[in-house]
mmCIF file of N, CA and C in Angstrom:
data_model
loop_
_atom_site.group_PDB
_atom_site.id
_atom_site.type_symbol
_atom_site.label_atom_id
_atom_site.label_comp_id
_atom_site.label_asym_id
_atom_site.label_seq_id
_atom_site.Cartn_x
_atom_site.Cartn_y
_atom_site.Cartn_z
ATOM 1 N N MET P 138 -20.204 -50.393 10.406
ATOM 2 C CA MET P 138 -21.106 -51.295 11.082
ATOM 3 C C MET P 138 -20.496 -51.916 12.343
ATOM 4 N N TRP P 139 -21.945 -52.143 13.066
ATOM 5 C CA TRP P 139 -21.875 -52.105 14.419
ATOM 6 C C TRP P 139 -22.583 -53.387 14.892
ATOM 7 N N GLU P 140 -21.846 -54.271 16.431
ATOM 8 C CA GLU P 140 -22.755 -55.231 16.563
ATOM 9 C C GLU P 140 -23.175 -55.145 18.139
ATOM 10 N N LEU P 141 -23.760 -54.928 18.557
ATOM 11 C CA LEU P 141 -25.056 -54.686 19.763
ATOM 12 C C LEU P 141 -24.825 -55.754 20.104
ATOM 13 N N THR P 142 -24.781 -56.387 21.623
ATOM 14 C CA THR P 142 -24.825 -57.517 22.252
ATOM 15 C C THR P 142 -25.819 -57.300 23.610
ATOM 16 N N LYS P 143 -26.355 -58.065 24.171
ATOM 17 C CA LYS P 143 -27.197 -57.772 25.324
ATOM 18 C C LYS P 143 -27.350 -59.182 26.000
ATOM 19 N N SER P 144 -27.144 -59.105 27.082
ATOM 20 C CA SER P 144 -27.330 -60.809 27.705
ATOM 21 C C SER P 144 -28.382 -60.350 28.532
ATOM 22 N N PHE P 145 -28.829 -61.922 29.140
ATOM 23 C CA PHE P 145 -29.940 -62.191 30.043
ATOM 24 C C PHE P 145 -29.429 -63.596 30.507
ATOM 25 N N ARG P 146 -29.548 -63.491 31.725
ATOM 26 C CA ARG P 146 -29.478 -65.150 32.533
ATOM 27 C C ARG P 146 -30.787 -65.956 32.864
ATOM 28 N N PHE P 147 -30.311 -67.094 33.300
ATOM 29 C CA PHE P 147 -31.557 -67.560 34.031
ATOM 30 C C PHE P 147 -31.168 -69.347 34.236
ATOM 31 N N GLU P 148 -31.806 -69.856 34.843
ATOM 32 C CA GLU P 148 -31.854 -71.284 35.967
ATOM 33 C C GLU P 148 -32.522 -72.070 35.476
ATOM 34 N N ALA P 149 -31.832 -73.523 34.841
ATOM 35 C CA ALA P 149 -33.062 -74.349 34.371
ATOM 36 C C ALA P 149 -32.376 -75.341 35.069
ATOM 37 N N ALA P 150 -33.176 -76.689 34.340
ATOM 38 C CA ALA P 150 -32.714 -77.987 34.683
ATOM 39 C C ALA P 150 -33.249 -78.751 33.729
ATOM 40 N N HIS P 151 -32.311 -80.115 33.498
ATOM 41 C CA HIS P 151 -32.608 -80.919 32.133
ATOM 42 C C HIS P 151 -31.702 -82.042 32.866
ATOM 43 N N ALA P 152 -32.381 -82.715 32.018
ATOM 44 C CA ALA P 152 -31.588 -84.095 31.952
ATOM 45 C C ALA P 152 -31.116 -84.560 30.482
ATOM 46 N N LEU P 153 -29.643 -85.229 30.307
ATOM 47 C CA LEU P 153 -29.489 -85.483 29.196
ATOM 48 C C LEU P 153 -29.034 -87.400 28.962
ATOM 49 N N PRO P 154 -30.358 -87.564 28.629
ATOM 50 C CA PRO P 154 -29.777 -89.156 28.939
ATOM 51 C C PRO P 154 -28.791 -89.815 27.784
ATOM 52 N N GLY P 155 -28.108 -90.955 27.720
ATOM 53 C CA GLY P 155 -27.656 -91.328 26.516
ATOM 54 C C GLY P 155 -26.452 -90.951 25.784
ATOM 55 N N THR P 156 -25.689 -90.253 26.727
ATOM 56 C CA THR P 156 -24.665 -89.540 26.341
ATOM 57 C C THR P 156 -22.972 -89.737 26.998
ATOM 58 N N THR P 157 -22.062 -89.403 27.011
ATOM 59 C CA THR P 157 -21.118 -90.439 27.385
ATOM 60 C C THR P 157 -20.765 -89.307 28.895
ATOM 61 N N LEU P 158 -21.369 -88.266 29.319
ATOM 62 C CA LEU P 158 -21.500 -87.591 30.411
ATOM 63 C C LEU P 158 -21.398 -88.371 31.708
ATOM 64 N N GLY P 159 -21.928 -89.361 31.733
ATOM 65 C CA GLY P 159 -21.947 -90.233 33.326
ATOM 66 C C GLY P 159 -23.653 -90.042 33.286
ATOM 67 N N GLU P 160 -23.629 -91.247 34.696
ATOM 68 C CA GLU P 160 -24.992 -90.881 35.116
ATOM 69 C C GLU P 160 -25.303 -89.536 35.542
ATOM 70 N N ALA P 161 -24.598 -88.330 36.562
ATOM 71 C CA ALA P 161 -25.189 -87.658 36.586
ATOM 72 C C ALA P 161 -25.956 -87.205 36.108
ATOM 73 N N SER P 162 -25.586 -86.681 34.774
ATOM 74 C CA SER P 162 -25.971 -86.417 33.347
ATOM 75 C C SER P 162 -27.316 -86.644 32.917
ATOM 76 N N GLU P 163 -27.683 -87.830 33.218
ATOM 77 C CA GLU P 163 -28.915 -88.464 32.956
ATOM 78 C C GLU P 163 -30.057 -88.290 33.834
ATOM 79 N N GLU P 164 -29.436 -88.294 35.020
ATOM 80 C CA GLU P 164 -30.539 -87.199 36.509
ATOM 81 C C GLU P 164 -31.070 -86.100 36.251
ATOM 82 N N ILE P 165 -31.740 -85.579 36.660
ATOM 83 C CA ILE P 165 -32.956 -84.145 36.405
ATOM 84 C C ILE P 165 -31.292 -83.222 37.641
ATOM 85 N N HIS P 166 -30.766 -82.082 37.017
ATOM 86 C CA HIS P 166 -29.751 -81.561 37.316
ATOM 87 C C HIS P 166 -29.995 -79.853 36.650
ATOM 88 N N GLY P 167 -29.243 -78.975 37.596
ATOM 89 C CA GLY P 167 -29.554 -77.843 37.422
ATOM 90 C C GLY P 167 -28.257 -77.144 36.808
ATOM 91 N N HIS P 168 -28.885 -75.758 36.133
ATOM 92 C CA HIS P 168 -27.209 -75.082 35.431
ATOM 93 C C HIS P 168 -27.981 -73.639 35.723
ATOM 94 N N SER P 169 -27.182 -72.294 36.080
ATOM 95 C CA SER P 169 -26.890 -71.110 35.783
ATOM 96 C C SER P 169 -26.613 -70.875 34.129
ATOM 97 N N PHE P 170 -27.062 -70.572 33.670
ATOM 98 C CA PHE P 170 -27.168 -70.374 31.806
ATOM 99 C C PHE P 170 -27.304 -68.608 31.937
ATOM 100 N N ARG P 171 -26.392 -68.212 30.692
ATOM 101 C CA ARG P 171 -26.121 -67.021 30.496
ATOM 102 C C ARG P 171 -26.457 -66.853 28.827
ATOM 103 N N ALA P 172 -27.145 -66.079 28.505
ATOM 104 C CA ALA P 172 -27.557 -66.250 26.855
ATOM 105 C C ALA P 172 -27.121 -64.567 26.551
ATOM 106 N N GLU P 173 -26.362 -64.280 25.302
ATOM 107 C CA GLU P 173 -26.262 -63.322 24.582
ATOM 108 C C GLU P 173 -26.795 -62.890 23.254
ATOM 109 N N VAL P 174 -27.220 -62.171 22.806
ATOM 110 C CA VAL P 174 -28.106 -62.065 21.471
ATOM 111 C C VAL P 174 -27.018 -60.584 20.811
ATOM 112 N N SER P 175 -26.740 -61.156 19.907
ATOM 113 C CA SER P 175 -26.299 -59.770 19.007
ATOM 114 C C SER P 175 -27.153 -59.301 17.888
ATOM 115 N N ILE P 176 -27.134 -58.051 17.580
ATOM 116 C CA ILE P 176 -27.317 -57.335 16.346
ATOM 117 C C ILE P 176 -26.725 -57.013 15.740
ATOM 118 N N ARG P 177 -26.639 -56.643 14.492
ATOM 119 C CA ARG P 177 -25.324 -56.074 13.553
ATOM 120 C C ARG P 177 -26.540 -55.089 12.942
ATOM 121 N N GLY P 178 -26.049 -53.954 12.700
ATOM 122 C CA GLY P 178 -26.538 -52.931 11.888
ATOM 123 C C GLY P 178 -25.680 -51.309 11.945
ATOM 124 N N MET P 179 -26.395 -50.823 11.094
ATOM 125 C CA MET P 179 -25.664 -49.322 10.797
ATOM 126 C C MET P 179 -26.885 -48.409 12.230
ATOM 127 N N PRO P 180 -25.889 -46.935 12.904
ATOM 128 C CA PRO P 180 -27.049 -46.620 13.829
ATOM 129 C C PRO P 180 -28.138 -45.712 13.061
ATOM 130 N N ASP P 181 -29.098 -45.573 13.465
ATOM 131 C CA ASP P 181 -30.043 -45.078 13.066
ATOM 132 C C ASP P 181 -29.475 -43.432 12.740
ATOM 133 N N PRO P 182 -29.994 -42.565 11.693
ATOM 134 C CA PRO P 182 -29.287 -40.889 11.593
ATOM 135 C C PRO P 182 -29.950 -40.512 12.953
ATOM 136 N N ALA P 183 -31.081 -40.212 13.184
ATOM 137 C CA ALA P 183 -32.067 -39.959 13.863
ATOM 138 C C ALA P 183 -31.841 -40.028 15.274
ATOM 139 N N THR P 184 -31.637 -41.772 15.588
ATOM 140 C CA THR P 184 -31.627 -42.002 17.057
ATOM 141 C C THR P 184 -30.114 -42.315 17.629
ATOM 142 N N GLY P 185 -29.435 -42.278 16.319
ATOM 143 C CA GLY P 185 -28.048 -42.866 16.855
ATOM 144 C C GLY P 185 -27.667 -44.340 17.412
ATOM 145 N N MET P 186 -28.742 -45.076 17.276
ATOM 146 C CA MET P 186 -28.799 -46.403 17.812
ATOM 147 C C MET P 186 -28.714 -47.630 16.734
ATOM 148 N N VAL P 187 -28.090 -48.512 16.888
ATOM 149 C CA VAL P 187 -28.613 -49.660 15.661
ATOM 150 C C VAL P 187 -29.795 -50.127 16.179
ATOM 151 N N LEU P 188 -30.129 -50.243 17.395
ATOM 152 C CA LEU P 188 -31.554 -50.679 17.061
ATOM 153 C C LEU P 188 -32.148 -50.284 18.855
ATOM 154 N N ASP P 189 -33.452 -50.152 18.829
ATOM 155 C CA ASP P 189 -34.020 -49.467 20.221
ATOM 156 C C ASP P 189 -34.011 -50.812 21.365
ATOM 157 N N LEU P 190 -33.314 -50.682 22.214
ATOM 158 C CA LEU P 190 -32.771 -51.770 23.055
ATOM 159 C C LEU P 190 -33.960 -51.898 23.710
ATOM 160 N N GLY P 191 -35.328 -51.510 23.945
ATOM 161 C CA GLY P 191 -36.405 -51.820 24.358
ATOM 162 C C GLY P 191 -36.964 -52.727 23.641
ATOM 163 N N LEU P 192 -36.741 -52.699 22.183
ATOM 164 C CA LEU P 192 -37.450 -53.842 21.500
ATOM 165 C C LEU P 192 -36.636 -55.317 21.535
ATOM 166 N N LEU P 193 -35.586 -54.958 21.874
ATOM 167 C CA LEU P 193 -34.474 -56.431 21.952
ATOM 168 C C LEU P 193 -35.362 -57.281 23.578
ATOM 169 N N GLU P 194 -34.961 -56.257 24.384
ATOM 170 C CA GLU P 194 -35.157 -56.488 25.864
ATOM 171 C C GLU P 194 -36.856 -56.762 25.976
ATOM 172 N N ARG P 195 -37.989 -56.658 25.440
ATOM 173 C CA ARG P 195 -38.848 -57.001 25.284
ATOM 174 C C ARG P 195 -38.805 -58.630 24.732
ATOM 175 N N SER P 196 -38.183 -58.680 23.549
ATOM 176 C CA SER P 196 -37.982 -59.902 23.381
ATOM 177 C C SER P 196 -37.257 -61.047 24.131
ATOM 178 N N MET P 197 -36.062 -60.654 24.807
ATOM 179 C CA MET P 197 -35.348 -61.662 25.553
ATOM 180 C C MET P 197 -36.121 -61.897 26.948
ATOM 181 N N THR P 198 -37.135 -60.609 27.525
ATOM 182 C CA THR P 198 -37.653 -61.067 28.374
ATOM 183 C C THR P 198 -38.794 -61.815 28.413
ATOM 184 N N ASP P 199 -39.418 -62.071 26.840
ATOM 185 C CA ASP P 199 -40.274 -63.225 26.768
ATOM 186 C C ASP P 199 -39.564 -64.477 26.804
ATOM 187 N N VAL P 200 -38.722 -64.379 26.240
ATOM 188 C CA VAL P 200 -37.944 -66.174 25.787
ATOM 189 C C VAL P 200 -37.411 -66.237 27.508
ATOM 190 N N ARG P 201 -36.933 -65.345 28.358
ATOM 191 C CA ARG P 201 -36.327 -65.966 30.017
ATOM 192 C C ARG P 201 -37.833 -66.686 30.166
ATOM 193 N N LYS P 202 -38.477 -66.073 30.321
ATOM 194 C CA LYS P 202 -40.117 -66.411 30.783
ATOM 195 C C LYS P 202 -40.295 -67.971 30.450
ATOM 196 N N MET P 203 -39.631 -68.547 29.417
ATOM 197 C CA MET P 203 -40.317 -69.498 28.676
ATOM 198 C C MET P 203 -39.212 -70.559 29.493
ATOM 199 N N LEU P 204 -37.951 -70.166 29.763
ATOM 200 C CA LEU P 204 -36.833 -71.210 30.570
ATOM 201 C C LEU P 204 -36.355 -71.019 31.403
ATOM 202 N N ASP P 205 -36.688 -70.129 32.311
ATOM 203 C CA ASP P 205 -36.433 -69.763 33.546
ATOM 204 C C ASP P 205 -36.819 -70.855 34.952
ATOM 205 N N HIS P 206 -36.162 -71.225 35.601
ATOM 206 C CA HIS P 206 -36.717 -72.280 36.519
ATOM 207 C C HIS P 206 -37.847 -73.355 35.834
ATOM 208 N N LYS P 207 -37.350 -73.515 34.783
ATOM 209 C CA LYS P 207 -38.013 -74.352 34.067
ATOM 210 C C LYS P 207 -37.113 -75.902 34.045
ATOM 211 N N LEU P 208 -37.869 -77.074 33.549
ATOM 212 C CA LEU P 208 -37.151 -78.347 33.473
ATOM 213 C C LEU P 208 -37.082 -78.111 31.892
ATOM 214 N N LEU P 209 -36.356 -77.790 31.382
ATOM 215 C CA LEU P 209 -35.932 -77.488 29.508
ATOM 216 C C LEU P 209 -36.257 -79.000 29.031
ATOM 217 N N ASN P 210 -36.201 -80.097 29.465
ATOM 218 C CA ASN P 210 -37.136 -81.138 28.737
ATOM 219 C C ASN P 210 -38.586 -81.140 28.686
ATOM 220 N N LYS P 211 -39.321 -79.892 28.944
ATOM 221 C CA LYS P 211 -40.616 -80.218 28.782
ATOM 222 C C LYS P 211 -40.744 -78.695 28.171
ATOM 223 N N VAL P 212 -39.729 -78.227 27.689
ATOM 224 C CA VAL P 212 -39.775 -77.062 27.076
ATOM 225 C C VAL P 212 -40.401 -77.220 25.339
ATOM 226 N N ASP P 213 -41.830 -77.072 24.831
ATOM 227 C CA ASP P 213 -42.097 -76.896 23.694
ATOM 228 C C ASP P 213 -40.884 -76.282 22.582
ATOM 229 N N ALA P 214 -40.845 -77.034 20.846
ATOM 230 C CA ALA P 214 -40.219 -76.539 20.367
ATOM 231 C C ALA P 214 -38.668 -76.555 20.776
ATOM 232 N N LEU P 215 -38.144 -77.039 21.561
ATOM 233 C CA LEU P 215 -36.725 -77.114 22.582
ATOM 234 C C LEU P 215 -35.964 -77.987 21.949
ATOM 235 N N GLY P 216 -36.550 -79.376 22.308
ATOM 236 C CA GLY P 216 -35.888 -80.453 21.442
ATOM 237 C C GLY P 216 -34.818 -80.830 22.742
ATOM 238 N N PRO P 217 -34.141 -81.521 22.360
ATOM 239 C CA PRO P 217 -33.018 -82.063 23.683
ATOM 240 C C PRO P 217 -32.331 -80.943 24.501
ATOM 241 N N PRO P 218 -32.741 -81.205 25.809
ATOM 242 C CA PRO P 218 -32.299 -79.528 25.870
ATOM 243 C C PRO P 218 -30.449 -79.348 26.017
ATOM 244 N N THR P 219 -29.677 -79.215 24.927
ATOM 245 C CA THR P 219 -28.419 -79.341 24.735
ATOM 246 C C THR P 219 -28.181 -77.678 24.492
ATOM 247 N N LEU P 220 -26.951 -77.225 24.692
ATOM 248 C CA LEU P 220 -26.528 -75.650 24.553
ATOM 249 C C LEU P 220 -26.794 -75.604 23.012
ATOM 250 N N GLU P 221 -27.006 -76.391 21.970
ATOM 251 C CA GLU P 221 -26.510 -76.216 20.636
ATOM 252 C C GLU P 221 -28.524 -75.725 20.539
ATOM 253 N N ASN P 222 -29.279 -76.543 20.990
ATOM 254 C CA ASN P 222 -30.876 -76.899 20.985
ATOM 255 C C ASN P 222 -31.339 -75.084 21.523
ATOM 256 N N LEU P 223 -30.793 -75.038 23.147
ATOM 257 C CA LEU P 223 -30.927 -73.309 23.336
ATOM 258 C C LEU P 223 -30.731 -72.530 22.724
ATOM 259 N N SER P 224 -29.277 -72.363 22.087
ATOM 260 C CA SER P 224 -28.877 -71.271 21.314
ATOM 261 C C SER P 224 -29.582 -70.976 20.058
ATOM 262 N N ARG P 225 -30.265 -72.002 19.295
ATOM 263 C CA ARG P 225 -31.060 -71.921 18.148
ATOM 264 C C ARG P 225 -32.521 -71.052 18.795
ATOM 265 N N PHE P 226 -33.372 -71.917 19.701
ATOM 266 C CA PHE P 226 -34.405 -71.139 20.527
ATOM 267 C C PHE P 226 -34.557 -70.310 20.629
ATOM 268 N N ILE P 227 -33.258 -69.601 21.225
ATOM 269 C CA ILE P 227 -33.303 -68.556 21.367
ATOM 270 C C ILE P 227 -33.603 -67.541 20.653
ATOM 271 N N TRP P 228 -33.035 -68.190 19.353
ATOM 272 C CA TRP P 228 -32.321 -67.000 18.161
ATOM 273 C C TRP P 228 -33.712 -67.160 17.362
ATOM 274 N N GLU P 229 -34.612 -68.439 17.540
ATOM 275 C CA GLU P 229 -36.139 -68.401 16.884
ATOM 276 C C GLU P 229 -37.063 -67.010 17.473
ATOM 277 N N LYS P 230 -37.020 -67.111 18.941
ATOM 278 C CA LYS P 230 -37.801 -66.371 19.864
ATOM 279 C C LYS P 230 -37.388 -64.594 19.569
ATOM 280 N N VAL P 231 -36.044 -64.418 19.745
ATOM 281 C CA VAL P 231 -35.777 -63.087 19.134
ATOM 282 C C VAL P 231 -35.460 -62.470 17.896
ATOM 283 N N GLN P 232 -35.506 -63.154 16.751
ATOM 284 C CA GLN P 232 -34.799 -62.972 15.504
ATOM 285 C C GLN P 232 -35.774 -61.668 14.846
ATOM 286 N N HIS P 233 -37.060 -61.520 15.458
ATOM 287 C CA HIS P 233 -37.976 -60.494 14.755
ATOM 288 C C HIS P 233 -37.490 -59.102 15.531
ATOM 289 N N ALA P 234 -36.960 -59.388 16.193
ATOM 290 C CA ALA P 234 -36.284 -58.090 17.180
ATOM 291 C C ALA P 234 -35.230 -56.779 16.348
ATOM 292 N N GLY P 235 -34.747 -57.703 15.336
ATOM 293 C CA GLY P 235 -33.491 -56.534 14.606
ATOM 294 C C GLY P 235 -32.850 -57.562 13.658
ATOM 295 N N HIS P 236 -31.516 -57.001 12.908
ATOM 296 C CA HIS P 236 -30.923 -58.355 12.199
ATOM 297 C C HIS P 236 -29.909 -58.738 13.642
ATOM 298 N N VAL P 237 -30.136 -60.206 13.954
ATOM 299 C CA VAL P 237 -29.629 -61.161 14.665
ATOM 300 C C VAL P 237 -28.637 -61.542 14.187
ATOM 301 N N THR P 238 -27.312 -61.186 14.670
ATOM 302 C CA THR P 238 -26.233 -62.347 13.656
ATOM 303 C C THR P 238 -25.594 -63.525 14.563
ATOM 304 N N ARG P 239 -25.878 -63.292 15.729
ATOM 305 C CA ARG P 239 -25.922 -64.605 16.876
ATOM 306 C C ARG P 239 -26.118 -64.672 17.757
ATOM 307 N N VAL P 240 -26.047 -65.393 18.500
ATOM 308 C CA VAL P 240 -26.809 -66.404 19.715
ATOM 309 C C VAL P 240 -25.886 -67.026 20.484
ATOM 310 N N SER P 241 -25.421 -66.813 21.284
ATOM 311 C CA SER P 241 -24.317 -67.702 22.423
ATOM 312 C C SER P 241 -25.107 -67.959 23.660
ATOM 313 N N VAL P 242 -25.255 -68.982 24.405
ATOM 314 C CA VAL P 242 -25.540 -69.789 25.528
ATOM 315 C C VAL P 242 -24.616 -70.200 26.244
ATOM 316 N N HIS P 243 -24.465 -69.651 27.593
ATOM 317 C CA HIS P 243 -23.026 -70.242 28.403
ATOM 318 C C HIS P 243 -23.585 -70.822 29.595
ATOM 319 N N ARG P 244 -22.580 -72.107 29.816
ATOM 320 C CA ARG P 244 -22.959 -72.824 31.082
ATOM 321 C C ARG P 244 -20.850 -72.591 31.890
ATOM 322 N N ASP P 245 -20.989 -71.054 32.362
ATOM 323 C CA ASP P 245 -19.740 -71.371 33.001
ATOM 324 C C ASP P 245 -19.768 -71.723 34.272
ATOM 325 N N SER P 246 -20.375 -72.493 34.759
ATOM 326 C CA SER P 246 -19.994 -73.040 35.692
ATOM 327 C C SER P 246 -19.292 -74.709 35.147
ATOM 328 N N CYS P 247 -19.082 -74.826 34.109
ATOM 329 C CA CYS P 247 -19.078 -76.217 33.307
ATOM 330 C C CYS P 247 -17.895 -75.313 32.507
ATOM 331 N N ASN P 248 -17.956 -74.319 32.242
ATOM 332 C CA ASN P 248 -16.877 -73.665 31.070
ATOM 333 C C ASN P 248 -16.959 -73.781 29.736
ATOM 334 N N GLU P 249 -18.619 -74.052 29.299
ATOM 335 C CA GLU P 249 -18.765 -74.539 28.198
ATOM 336 C C GLU P 249 -19.721 -73.282 27.593
ATOM 337 N N SER P 250 -20.013 -73.158 26.393
ATOM 338 C CA SER P 250 -20.869 -72.367 25.413
ATOM 339 C C SER P 250 -21.290 -73.003 23.969
ATOM 340 N N CYS P 251 -21.966 -72.400 23.482
ATOM 341 C CA CYS P 251 -22.104 -72.850 21.993
ATOM 342 C C CYS P 251 -22.845 -71.258 21.543
ATOM 343 N N THR P 252 -22.688 -71.243 20.141
ATOM 344 C CA THR P 252 -22.958 -70.207 19.582
ATOM 345 C C THR P 252 -23.739 -70.656 18.096
ATOM 346 N N TYR P 253 -24.743 -69.814 17.779
ATOM 347 C CA TYR P 253 -25.856 -70.066 16.960
ATOM 348 C C TYR P 253 -25.704 -68.801 15.604
ATOM 349 N N PHE P 254 -25.548 -69.270 15.012
ATOM 350 C CA PHE P 254 -25.010 -68.056 13.823
ATOM 351 C C PHE P 254 -26.509 -68.031 13.083
ATOM 352 N N GLY P 255 -27.555 -68.791 12.906
ATOM 353 C CA GLY P 255 -28.893 -68.624 12.023
ATOM 354 C C GLY P 255 -28.763 -69.797 11.272
ATOM 355 N N PRO P 256 -29.737 -70.094 10.723
ATOM 356 C CA PRO P 256 -29.601 -70.878 9.654
ATOM 357 C C PRO P 256 -29.222 -70.737 8.430
ATOM 358 N N GLN P 257 -28.009 -71.773 7.735
ATOM 359 C CA GLN P 257 -27.551 -71.180 6.620
ATOM 360 C C GLN P 257 -28.423 -71.810 5.420
ATOM 361 N N SER P 258 -28.067 -71.146 4.363
ATOM 362 C CA SER P 258 -28.840 -70.567 3.171
ATOM 363 C C SER P 258 -27.977 -72.189 1.869
#
């Protein structure tokens, strides 16, 4: 079994009212984010690849366009713009590309990340 991980970066702004993070989080502010999408499977005997990376790249480009240089509070279907909701949102947008096992979103400047492993049955 192999796990293949591909990442992308995006810049976005958000506001998180009603938290204990203080006034600064309630105002619109921006972050640099890094998202990682992991696919698990066995390499195809003909291609030697777990997944054609072009398929994953297309899905990741589409979701990046939805998030990059946006005010995350206004992104439809995201909900409150937390790391938790970002990782779930990205999962939902790329899951058709292959057997997605996890999506992680990192805010390196804050030393924070969150990983979503998909819906639990």
